[in-house]
Short mmCIF file of C-alpha atoms and ligand atoms in Angstrom, two decimals:
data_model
loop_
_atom_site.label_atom_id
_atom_site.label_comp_id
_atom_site.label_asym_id
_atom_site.label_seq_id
_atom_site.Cartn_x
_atom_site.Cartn_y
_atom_site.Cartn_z
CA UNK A 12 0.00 0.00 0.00
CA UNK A 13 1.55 3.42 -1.07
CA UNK A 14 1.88 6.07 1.44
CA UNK A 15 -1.28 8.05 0.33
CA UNK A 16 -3.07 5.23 0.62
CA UNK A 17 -4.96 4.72 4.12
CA UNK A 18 -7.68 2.21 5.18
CA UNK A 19 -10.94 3.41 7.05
CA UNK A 20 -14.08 1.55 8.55
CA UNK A 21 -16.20 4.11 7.15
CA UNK A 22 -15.47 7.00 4.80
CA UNK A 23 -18.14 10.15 5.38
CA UNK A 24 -18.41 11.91 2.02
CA UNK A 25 -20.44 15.51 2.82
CA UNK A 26 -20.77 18.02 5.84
CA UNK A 27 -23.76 19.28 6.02
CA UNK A 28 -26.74 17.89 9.06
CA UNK A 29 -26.65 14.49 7.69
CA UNK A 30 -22.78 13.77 7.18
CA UNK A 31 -22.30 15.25 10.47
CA UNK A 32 -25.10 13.32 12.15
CA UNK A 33 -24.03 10.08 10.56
CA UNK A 34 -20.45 10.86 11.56
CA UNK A 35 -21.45 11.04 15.64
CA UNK A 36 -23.47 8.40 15.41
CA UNK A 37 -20.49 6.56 13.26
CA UNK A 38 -17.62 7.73 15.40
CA UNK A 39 -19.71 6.64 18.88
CA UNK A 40 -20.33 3.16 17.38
CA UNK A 41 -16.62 3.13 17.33
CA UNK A 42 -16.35 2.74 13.34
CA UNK A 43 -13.71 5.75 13.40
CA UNK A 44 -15.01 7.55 10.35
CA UNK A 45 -13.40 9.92 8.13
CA UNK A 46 -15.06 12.78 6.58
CA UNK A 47 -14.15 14.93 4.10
CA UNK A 48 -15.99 17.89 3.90
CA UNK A 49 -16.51 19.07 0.17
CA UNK A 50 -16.55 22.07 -1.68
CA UNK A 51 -18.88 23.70 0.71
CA UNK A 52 -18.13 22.58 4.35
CA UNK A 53 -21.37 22.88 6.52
CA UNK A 54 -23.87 22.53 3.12
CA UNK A 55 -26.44 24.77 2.40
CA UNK A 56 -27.68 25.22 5.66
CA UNK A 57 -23.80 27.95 5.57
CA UNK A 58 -25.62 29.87 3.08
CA UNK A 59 -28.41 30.57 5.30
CA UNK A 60 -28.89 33.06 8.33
CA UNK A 61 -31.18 32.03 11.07
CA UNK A 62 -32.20 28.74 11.57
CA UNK A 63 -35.46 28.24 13.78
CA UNK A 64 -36.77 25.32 12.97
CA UNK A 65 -33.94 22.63 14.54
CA UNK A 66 -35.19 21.27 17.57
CA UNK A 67 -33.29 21.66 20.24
CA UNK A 68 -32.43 25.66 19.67
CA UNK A 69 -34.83 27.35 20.90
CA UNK A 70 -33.47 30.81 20.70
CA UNK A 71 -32.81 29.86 16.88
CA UNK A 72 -29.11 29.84 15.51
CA UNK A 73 -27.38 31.18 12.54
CA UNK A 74 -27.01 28.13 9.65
CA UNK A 75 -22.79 28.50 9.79
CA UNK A 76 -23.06 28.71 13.55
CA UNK A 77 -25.35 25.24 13.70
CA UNK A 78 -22.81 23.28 11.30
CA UNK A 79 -19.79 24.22 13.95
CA UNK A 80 -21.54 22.76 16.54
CA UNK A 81 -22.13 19.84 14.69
CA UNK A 82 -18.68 19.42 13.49
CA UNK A 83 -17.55 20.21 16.98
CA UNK A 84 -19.59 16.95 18.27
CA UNK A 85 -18.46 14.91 15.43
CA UNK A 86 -14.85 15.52 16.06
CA UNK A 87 -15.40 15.09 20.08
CA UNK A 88 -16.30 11.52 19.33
CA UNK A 89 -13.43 11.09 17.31
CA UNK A 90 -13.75 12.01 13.49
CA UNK A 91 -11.49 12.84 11.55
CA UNK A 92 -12.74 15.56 9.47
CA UNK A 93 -11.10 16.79 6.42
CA UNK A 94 -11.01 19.82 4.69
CA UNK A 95 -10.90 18.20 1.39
CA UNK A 96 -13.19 17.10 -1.97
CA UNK A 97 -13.45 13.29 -2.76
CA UNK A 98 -13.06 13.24 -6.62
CA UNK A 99 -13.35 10.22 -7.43
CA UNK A 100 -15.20 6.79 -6.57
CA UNK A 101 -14.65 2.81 -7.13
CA UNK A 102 -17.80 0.85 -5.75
CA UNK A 103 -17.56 -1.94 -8.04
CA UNK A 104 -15.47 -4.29 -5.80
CA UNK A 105 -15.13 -4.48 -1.85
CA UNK A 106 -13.36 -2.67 0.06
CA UNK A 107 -14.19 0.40 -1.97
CA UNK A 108 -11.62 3.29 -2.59
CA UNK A 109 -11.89 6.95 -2.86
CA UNK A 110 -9.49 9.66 -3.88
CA UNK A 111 -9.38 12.60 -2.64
CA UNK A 112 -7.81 16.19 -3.78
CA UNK A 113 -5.40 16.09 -0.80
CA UNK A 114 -4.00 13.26 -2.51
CA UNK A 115 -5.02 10.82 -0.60
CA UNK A 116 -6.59 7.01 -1.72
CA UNK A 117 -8.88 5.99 1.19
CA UNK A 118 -9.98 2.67 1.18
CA UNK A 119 -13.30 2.04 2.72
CA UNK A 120 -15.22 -1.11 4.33
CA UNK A 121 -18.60 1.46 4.18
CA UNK A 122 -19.19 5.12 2.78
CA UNK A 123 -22.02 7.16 3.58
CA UNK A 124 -22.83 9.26 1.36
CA UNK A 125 -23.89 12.70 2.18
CA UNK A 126 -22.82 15.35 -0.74
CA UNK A 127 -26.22 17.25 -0.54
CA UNK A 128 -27.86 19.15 -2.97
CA UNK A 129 -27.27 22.50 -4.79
CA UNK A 130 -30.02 24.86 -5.56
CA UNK A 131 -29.49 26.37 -8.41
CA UNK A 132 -29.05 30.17 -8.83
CA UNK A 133 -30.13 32.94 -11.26
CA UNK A 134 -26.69 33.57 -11.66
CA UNK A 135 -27.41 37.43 -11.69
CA UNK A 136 -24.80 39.44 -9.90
CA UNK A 137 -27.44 41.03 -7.46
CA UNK A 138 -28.51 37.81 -6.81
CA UNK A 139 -24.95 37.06 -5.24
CA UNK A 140 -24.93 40.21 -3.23
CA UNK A 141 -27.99 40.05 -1.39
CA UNK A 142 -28.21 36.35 -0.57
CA UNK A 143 -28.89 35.78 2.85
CA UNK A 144 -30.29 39.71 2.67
CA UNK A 145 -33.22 38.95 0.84
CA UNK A 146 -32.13 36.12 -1.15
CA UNK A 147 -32.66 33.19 -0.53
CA UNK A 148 -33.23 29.83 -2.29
CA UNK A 149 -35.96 28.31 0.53
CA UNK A 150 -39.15 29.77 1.57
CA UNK A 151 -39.72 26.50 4.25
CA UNK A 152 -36.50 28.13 6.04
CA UNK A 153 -36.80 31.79 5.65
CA UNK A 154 -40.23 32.87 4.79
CA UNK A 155 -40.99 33.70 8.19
CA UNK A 156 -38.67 36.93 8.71
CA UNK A 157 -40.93 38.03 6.09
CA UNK A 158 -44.35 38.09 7.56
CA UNK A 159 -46.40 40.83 6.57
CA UNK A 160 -43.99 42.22 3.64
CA UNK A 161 -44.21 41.55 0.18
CA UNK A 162 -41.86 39.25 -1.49
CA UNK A 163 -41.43 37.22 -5.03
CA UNK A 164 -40.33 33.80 -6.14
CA UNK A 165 -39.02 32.98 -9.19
CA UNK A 166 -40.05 29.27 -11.02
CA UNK A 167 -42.65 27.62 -12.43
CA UNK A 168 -42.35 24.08 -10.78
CA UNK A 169 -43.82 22.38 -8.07
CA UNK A 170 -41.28 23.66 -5.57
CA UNK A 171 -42.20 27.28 -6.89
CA UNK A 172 -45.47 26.86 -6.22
CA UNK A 173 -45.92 24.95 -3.27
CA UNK A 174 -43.49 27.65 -1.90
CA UNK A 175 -45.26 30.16 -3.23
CA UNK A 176 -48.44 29.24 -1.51
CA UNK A 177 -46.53 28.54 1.79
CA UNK A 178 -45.51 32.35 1.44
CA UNK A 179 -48.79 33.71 0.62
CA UNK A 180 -50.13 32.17 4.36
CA UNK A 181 -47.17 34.65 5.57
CA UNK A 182 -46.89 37.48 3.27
CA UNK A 183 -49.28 40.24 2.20
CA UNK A 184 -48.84 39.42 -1.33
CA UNK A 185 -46.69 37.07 -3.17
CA UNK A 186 -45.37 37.50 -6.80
CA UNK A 187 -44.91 34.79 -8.65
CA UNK A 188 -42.55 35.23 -11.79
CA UNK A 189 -42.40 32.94 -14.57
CA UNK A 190 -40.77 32.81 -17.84
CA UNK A 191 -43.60 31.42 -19.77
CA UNK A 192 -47.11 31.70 -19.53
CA UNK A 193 -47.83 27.83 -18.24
CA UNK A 194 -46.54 26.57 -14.90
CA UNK A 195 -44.53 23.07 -15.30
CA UNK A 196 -46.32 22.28 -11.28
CA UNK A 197 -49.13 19.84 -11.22
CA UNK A 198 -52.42 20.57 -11.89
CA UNK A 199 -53.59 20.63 -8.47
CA UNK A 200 -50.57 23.15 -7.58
CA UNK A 201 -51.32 24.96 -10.07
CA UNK A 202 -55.09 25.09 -9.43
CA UNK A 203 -53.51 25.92 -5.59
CA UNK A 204 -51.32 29.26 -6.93
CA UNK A 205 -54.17 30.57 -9.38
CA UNK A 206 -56.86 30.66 -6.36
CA UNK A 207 -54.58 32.20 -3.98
CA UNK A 208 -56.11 36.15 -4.14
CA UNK A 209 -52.52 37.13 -2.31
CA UNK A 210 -50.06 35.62 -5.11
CA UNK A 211 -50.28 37.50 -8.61
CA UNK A 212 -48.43 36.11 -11.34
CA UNK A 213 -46.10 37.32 -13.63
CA UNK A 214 -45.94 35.40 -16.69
CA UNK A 215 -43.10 35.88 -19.88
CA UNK A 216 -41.08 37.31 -17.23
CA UNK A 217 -37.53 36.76 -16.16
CA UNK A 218 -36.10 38.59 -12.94
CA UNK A 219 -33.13 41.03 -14.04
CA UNK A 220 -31.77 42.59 -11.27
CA UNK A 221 -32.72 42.24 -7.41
CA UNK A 222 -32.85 45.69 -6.31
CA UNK A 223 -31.37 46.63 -2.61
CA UNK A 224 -29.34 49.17 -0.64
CA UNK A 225 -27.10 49.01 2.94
CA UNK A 226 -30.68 47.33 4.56
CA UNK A 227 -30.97 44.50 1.95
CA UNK A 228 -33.33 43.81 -0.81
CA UNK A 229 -35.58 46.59 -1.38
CA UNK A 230 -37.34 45.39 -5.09
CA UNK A 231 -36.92 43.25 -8.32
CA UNK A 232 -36.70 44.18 -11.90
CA UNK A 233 -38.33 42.02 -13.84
CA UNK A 234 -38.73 42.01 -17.59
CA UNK A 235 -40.95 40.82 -19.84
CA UNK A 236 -39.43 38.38 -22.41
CA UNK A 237 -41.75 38.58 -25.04
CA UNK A 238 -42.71 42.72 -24.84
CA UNK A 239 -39.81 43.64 -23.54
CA UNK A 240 -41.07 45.88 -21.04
CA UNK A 241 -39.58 45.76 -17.20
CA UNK A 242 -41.20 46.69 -14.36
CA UNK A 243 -40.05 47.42 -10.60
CA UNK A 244 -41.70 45.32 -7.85
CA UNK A 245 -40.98 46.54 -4.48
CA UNK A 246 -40.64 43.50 -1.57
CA UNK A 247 -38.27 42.73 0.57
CA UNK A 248 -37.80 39.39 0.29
CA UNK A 249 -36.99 36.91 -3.77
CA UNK A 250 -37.38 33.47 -3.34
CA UNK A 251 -35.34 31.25 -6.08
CA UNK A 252 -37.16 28.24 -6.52
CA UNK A 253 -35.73 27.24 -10.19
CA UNK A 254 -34.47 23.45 -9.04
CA UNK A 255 -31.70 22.05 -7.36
CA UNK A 256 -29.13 19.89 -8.46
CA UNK A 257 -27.90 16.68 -6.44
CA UNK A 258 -24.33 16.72 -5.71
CA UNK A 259 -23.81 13.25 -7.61
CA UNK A 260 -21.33 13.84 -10.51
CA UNK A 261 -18.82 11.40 -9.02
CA UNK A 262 -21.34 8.64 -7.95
CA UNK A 263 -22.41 7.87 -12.06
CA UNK A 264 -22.27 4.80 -13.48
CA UNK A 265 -21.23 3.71 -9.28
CA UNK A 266 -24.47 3.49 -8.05
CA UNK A 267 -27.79 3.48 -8.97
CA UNK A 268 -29.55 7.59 -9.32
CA UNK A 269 -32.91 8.08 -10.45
CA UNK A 270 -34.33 10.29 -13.31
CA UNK A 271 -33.31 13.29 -11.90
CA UNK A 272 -29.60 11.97 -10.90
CA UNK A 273 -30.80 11.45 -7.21
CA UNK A 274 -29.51 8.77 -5.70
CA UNK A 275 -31.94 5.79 -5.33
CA UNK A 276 -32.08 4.44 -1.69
CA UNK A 277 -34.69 1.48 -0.55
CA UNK A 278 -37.46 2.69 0.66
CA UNK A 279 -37.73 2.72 4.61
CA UNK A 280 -33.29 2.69 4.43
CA UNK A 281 -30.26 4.32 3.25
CA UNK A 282 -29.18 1.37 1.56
CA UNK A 283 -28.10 1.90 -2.02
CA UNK A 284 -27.61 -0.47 -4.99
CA UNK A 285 -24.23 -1.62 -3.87
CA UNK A 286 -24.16 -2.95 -0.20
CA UNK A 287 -22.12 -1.49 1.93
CA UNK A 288 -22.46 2.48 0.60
CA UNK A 289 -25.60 4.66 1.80
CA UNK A 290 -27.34 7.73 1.19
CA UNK A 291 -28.28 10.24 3.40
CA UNK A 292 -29.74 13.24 3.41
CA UNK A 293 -30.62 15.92 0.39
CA UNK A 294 -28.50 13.66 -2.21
CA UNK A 295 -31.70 10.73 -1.89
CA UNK A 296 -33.92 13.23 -0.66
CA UNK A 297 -35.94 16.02 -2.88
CA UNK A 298 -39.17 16.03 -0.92
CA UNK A 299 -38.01 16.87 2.08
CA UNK A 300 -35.03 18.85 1.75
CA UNK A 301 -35.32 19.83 5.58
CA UNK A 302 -31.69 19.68 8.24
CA UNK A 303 -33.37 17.91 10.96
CA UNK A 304 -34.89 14.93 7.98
CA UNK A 305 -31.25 15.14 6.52
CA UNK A 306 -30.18 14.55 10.77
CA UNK A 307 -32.43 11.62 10.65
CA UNK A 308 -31.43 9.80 7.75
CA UNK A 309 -27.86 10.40 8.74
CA UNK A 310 -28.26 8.34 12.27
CA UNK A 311 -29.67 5.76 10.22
CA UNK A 312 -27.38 5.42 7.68
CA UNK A 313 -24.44 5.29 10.46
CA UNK A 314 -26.46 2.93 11.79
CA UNK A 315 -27.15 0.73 8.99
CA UNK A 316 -23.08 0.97 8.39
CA UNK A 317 -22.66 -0.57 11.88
CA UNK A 318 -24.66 -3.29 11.08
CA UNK A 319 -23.40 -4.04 7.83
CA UNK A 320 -19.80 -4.11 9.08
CA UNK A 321 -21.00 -6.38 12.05
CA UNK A 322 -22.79 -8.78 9.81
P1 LIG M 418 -38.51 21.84 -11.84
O1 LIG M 418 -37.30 21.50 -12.64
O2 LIG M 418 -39.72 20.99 -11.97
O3 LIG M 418 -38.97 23.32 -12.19
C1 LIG M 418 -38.05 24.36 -12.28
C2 LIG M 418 -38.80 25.62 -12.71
O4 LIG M 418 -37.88 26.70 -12.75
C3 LIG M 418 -39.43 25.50 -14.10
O5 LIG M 418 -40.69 26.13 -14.11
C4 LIG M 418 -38.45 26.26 -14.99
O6 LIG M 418 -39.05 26.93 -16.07
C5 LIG M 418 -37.89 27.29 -14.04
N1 LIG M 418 -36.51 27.65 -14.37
C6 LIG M 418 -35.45 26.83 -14.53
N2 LIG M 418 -34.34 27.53 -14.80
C7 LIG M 418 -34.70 28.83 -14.83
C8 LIG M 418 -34.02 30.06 -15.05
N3 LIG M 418 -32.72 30.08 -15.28
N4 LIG M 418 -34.72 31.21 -15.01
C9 LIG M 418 -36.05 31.22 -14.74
N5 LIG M 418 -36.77 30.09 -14.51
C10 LIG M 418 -36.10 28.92 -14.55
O7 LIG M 418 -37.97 21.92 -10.31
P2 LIG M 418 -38.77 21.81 -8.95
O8 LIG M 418 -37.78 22.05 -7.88
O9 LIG M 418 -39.98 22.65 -8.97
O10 LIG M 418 -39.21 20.28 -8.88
C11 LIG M 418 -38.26 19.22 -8.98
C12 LIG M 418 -38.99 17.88 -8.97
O11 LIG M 418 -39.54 17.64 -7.69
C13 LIG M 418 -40.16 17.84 -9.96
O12 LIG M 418 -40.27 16.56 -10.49
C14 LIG M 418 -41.35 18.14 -9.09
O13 LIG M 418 -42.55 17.63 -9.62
C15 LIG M 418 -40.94 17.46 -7.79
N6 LIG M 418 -41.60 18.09 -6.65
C16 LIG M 418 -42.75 17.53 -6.19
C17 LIG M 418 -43.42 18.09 -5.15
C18 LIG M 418 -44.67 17.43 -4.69
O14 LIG M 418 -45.08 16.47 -5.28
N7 LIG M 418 -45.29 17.90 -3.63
C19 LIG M 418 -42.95 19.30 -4.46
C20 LIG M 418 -41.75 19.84 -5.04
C21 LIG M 418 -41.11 19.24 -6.10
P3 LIG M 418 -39.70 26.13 -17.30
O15 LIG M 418 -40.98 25.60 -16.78
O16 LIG M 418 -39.86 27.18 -18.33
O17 LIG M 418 -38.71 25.08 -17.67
#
């Protein structure tokens, strides 16, 4: 074995609720995980600000501050957490191997897998700036500073609109911009949005610019793709609800991912198509999408690792 090459019980892939989770329950069950952390150590819950809906905080917490704590625990109990990105992935024989960008070849009786999901962005430059101000890419989390106010979300889907109606319970009035004039949501969700008095669409429109000062976001420029005309909404709050992307690149052709390049778990588990690696969290998860669910199905898949290293 080569010097960069180590073994490890269980290799942790992802840092956000559920790799930590999995890694306390891991590390206590004496399977001495490693983690590595990924590109974005702590997940999306570092791109949020307050987080009041984890049990167990009742004062609420800031996203970033919630992840240390977590860490913190996992490392008490003994894991070794990495600052690094595993970039590549052999499941196809036991025990499996990893590489990592540290240079490292781990190789693994288990992995859990807990690489998350990414929403994805706009990509406007105003979008960037007032994220976390404003901004922000989950109503379930952070429609609740915005009680009262007026605020928009962008997408057509069934996230936008089940979002979109969540807001409207909140939020004097609820823009809904979409860059055609059909939703992609169900029938039923759509049915939901266009009955809502409080959400008013607007159709063959794309956001342009999100609108702010020192205070945060202050408006939204929308224009209208097919007239060409833009208008200025004032809110305080634009919702991105445009999809998200699993963080699965390096698990293709490894293990089985559904349609939408989730990966596929068995129902009731964490157990994935090749024994021995499991899923937890937002990767096999895009119902849900919530830190303490991601929690949960990290203490089972640690769980399921003991057992499958036991057996
Ligand atoms: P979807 O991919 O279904 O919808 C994304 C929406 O965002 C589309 O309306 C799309 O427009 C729009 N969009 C994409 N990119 C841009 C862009 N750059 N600018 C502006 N608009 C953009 O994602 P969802 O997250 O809504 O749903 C994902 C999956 O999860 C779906 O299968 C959905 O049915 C499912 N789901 C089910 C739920 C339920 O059953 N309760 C709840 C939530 C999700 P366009 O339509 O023009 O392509």
């Amino acid at each position: 074995m080569s010097e960069n090459t180590e073994t490890a019980r269980c290799l942790i892939i992802g840092s956000g609720p559920a790799g930590y989770t999995a890694a306390i329950y891991a590390a206590r069950a004496d399977l001495k995980p490693v983690m590595y952390q990924g590109m974005q150590p702590g997940g999306q819950l570092t791109i949020t600000t307050e987080v009041e809906n984890f049990p167990g905080y009742p004062k609420g917490i800031t996203g970033p501050e919630m992840m240390e704590e977590f860490k913190e625990q996992a490392e008490r109990f003994g894991t070794q957490v990495r600052g690094g990105v595993v970039t590549e992935v052999d499941f196809s024989k036991r025990p499996f191997t990893a590489k990592a960008d540290d240079g490292r070849t781990i190789v693994a009786e288990s992995v859990i897998i807990a690489t998350g999901a990414s929403a994805k962005w706009l990509g406007l430059e105003s979008e960037k700036k007032f994220m976390g101000m404003g901004v922000s890419g989950c109503a379930t989390c952070d429609g609740f500073f915005y009680r009262g106010q007026d605020v928009a979300i962008v997408g057509g889907g069934d996230t936008a609109a089940e979002e979109a109606t969540y807001l409207a319970k909140l939020c004097r009035k609820v823009y809904m911009v979409h860059r055609r004039s059909e939703l992609r949501a169900s029938k039923a969700m759509q049915h939901k949005v266009l009955n809502t008095p409080n959400i008013e669409m607007i159709w063959d429109s794309a956001p342009e610019e999100v609108l702010g000062d020192e205070s945060g976001v202050t408006g939204l420029r929308v224009r209208n793709v097919k007239t060409g005309e833009a208008r200025d909404l004032a809110l305080m709050g634009f919702f991105v609800a445009i999809g998200h992307k699993p963080n699965t690149d390096i698990f293709t052709g490894q293990v089985e991912l559904d349609d939408q390049a989730y990966i596929k778990t068995k129902p009731g588990t964490t157990q994935t198509s090749i024994d021995g690696v499991f899923a937890c969290g937002d990767v096999q998860d895009h119902h849900y999408r919530q830190a303490v669910t991601a929690a949960g199905t990290g203490c089972m898949a640690a769980i399921e690792a003991e057992r499958f290293l036991g057996a």
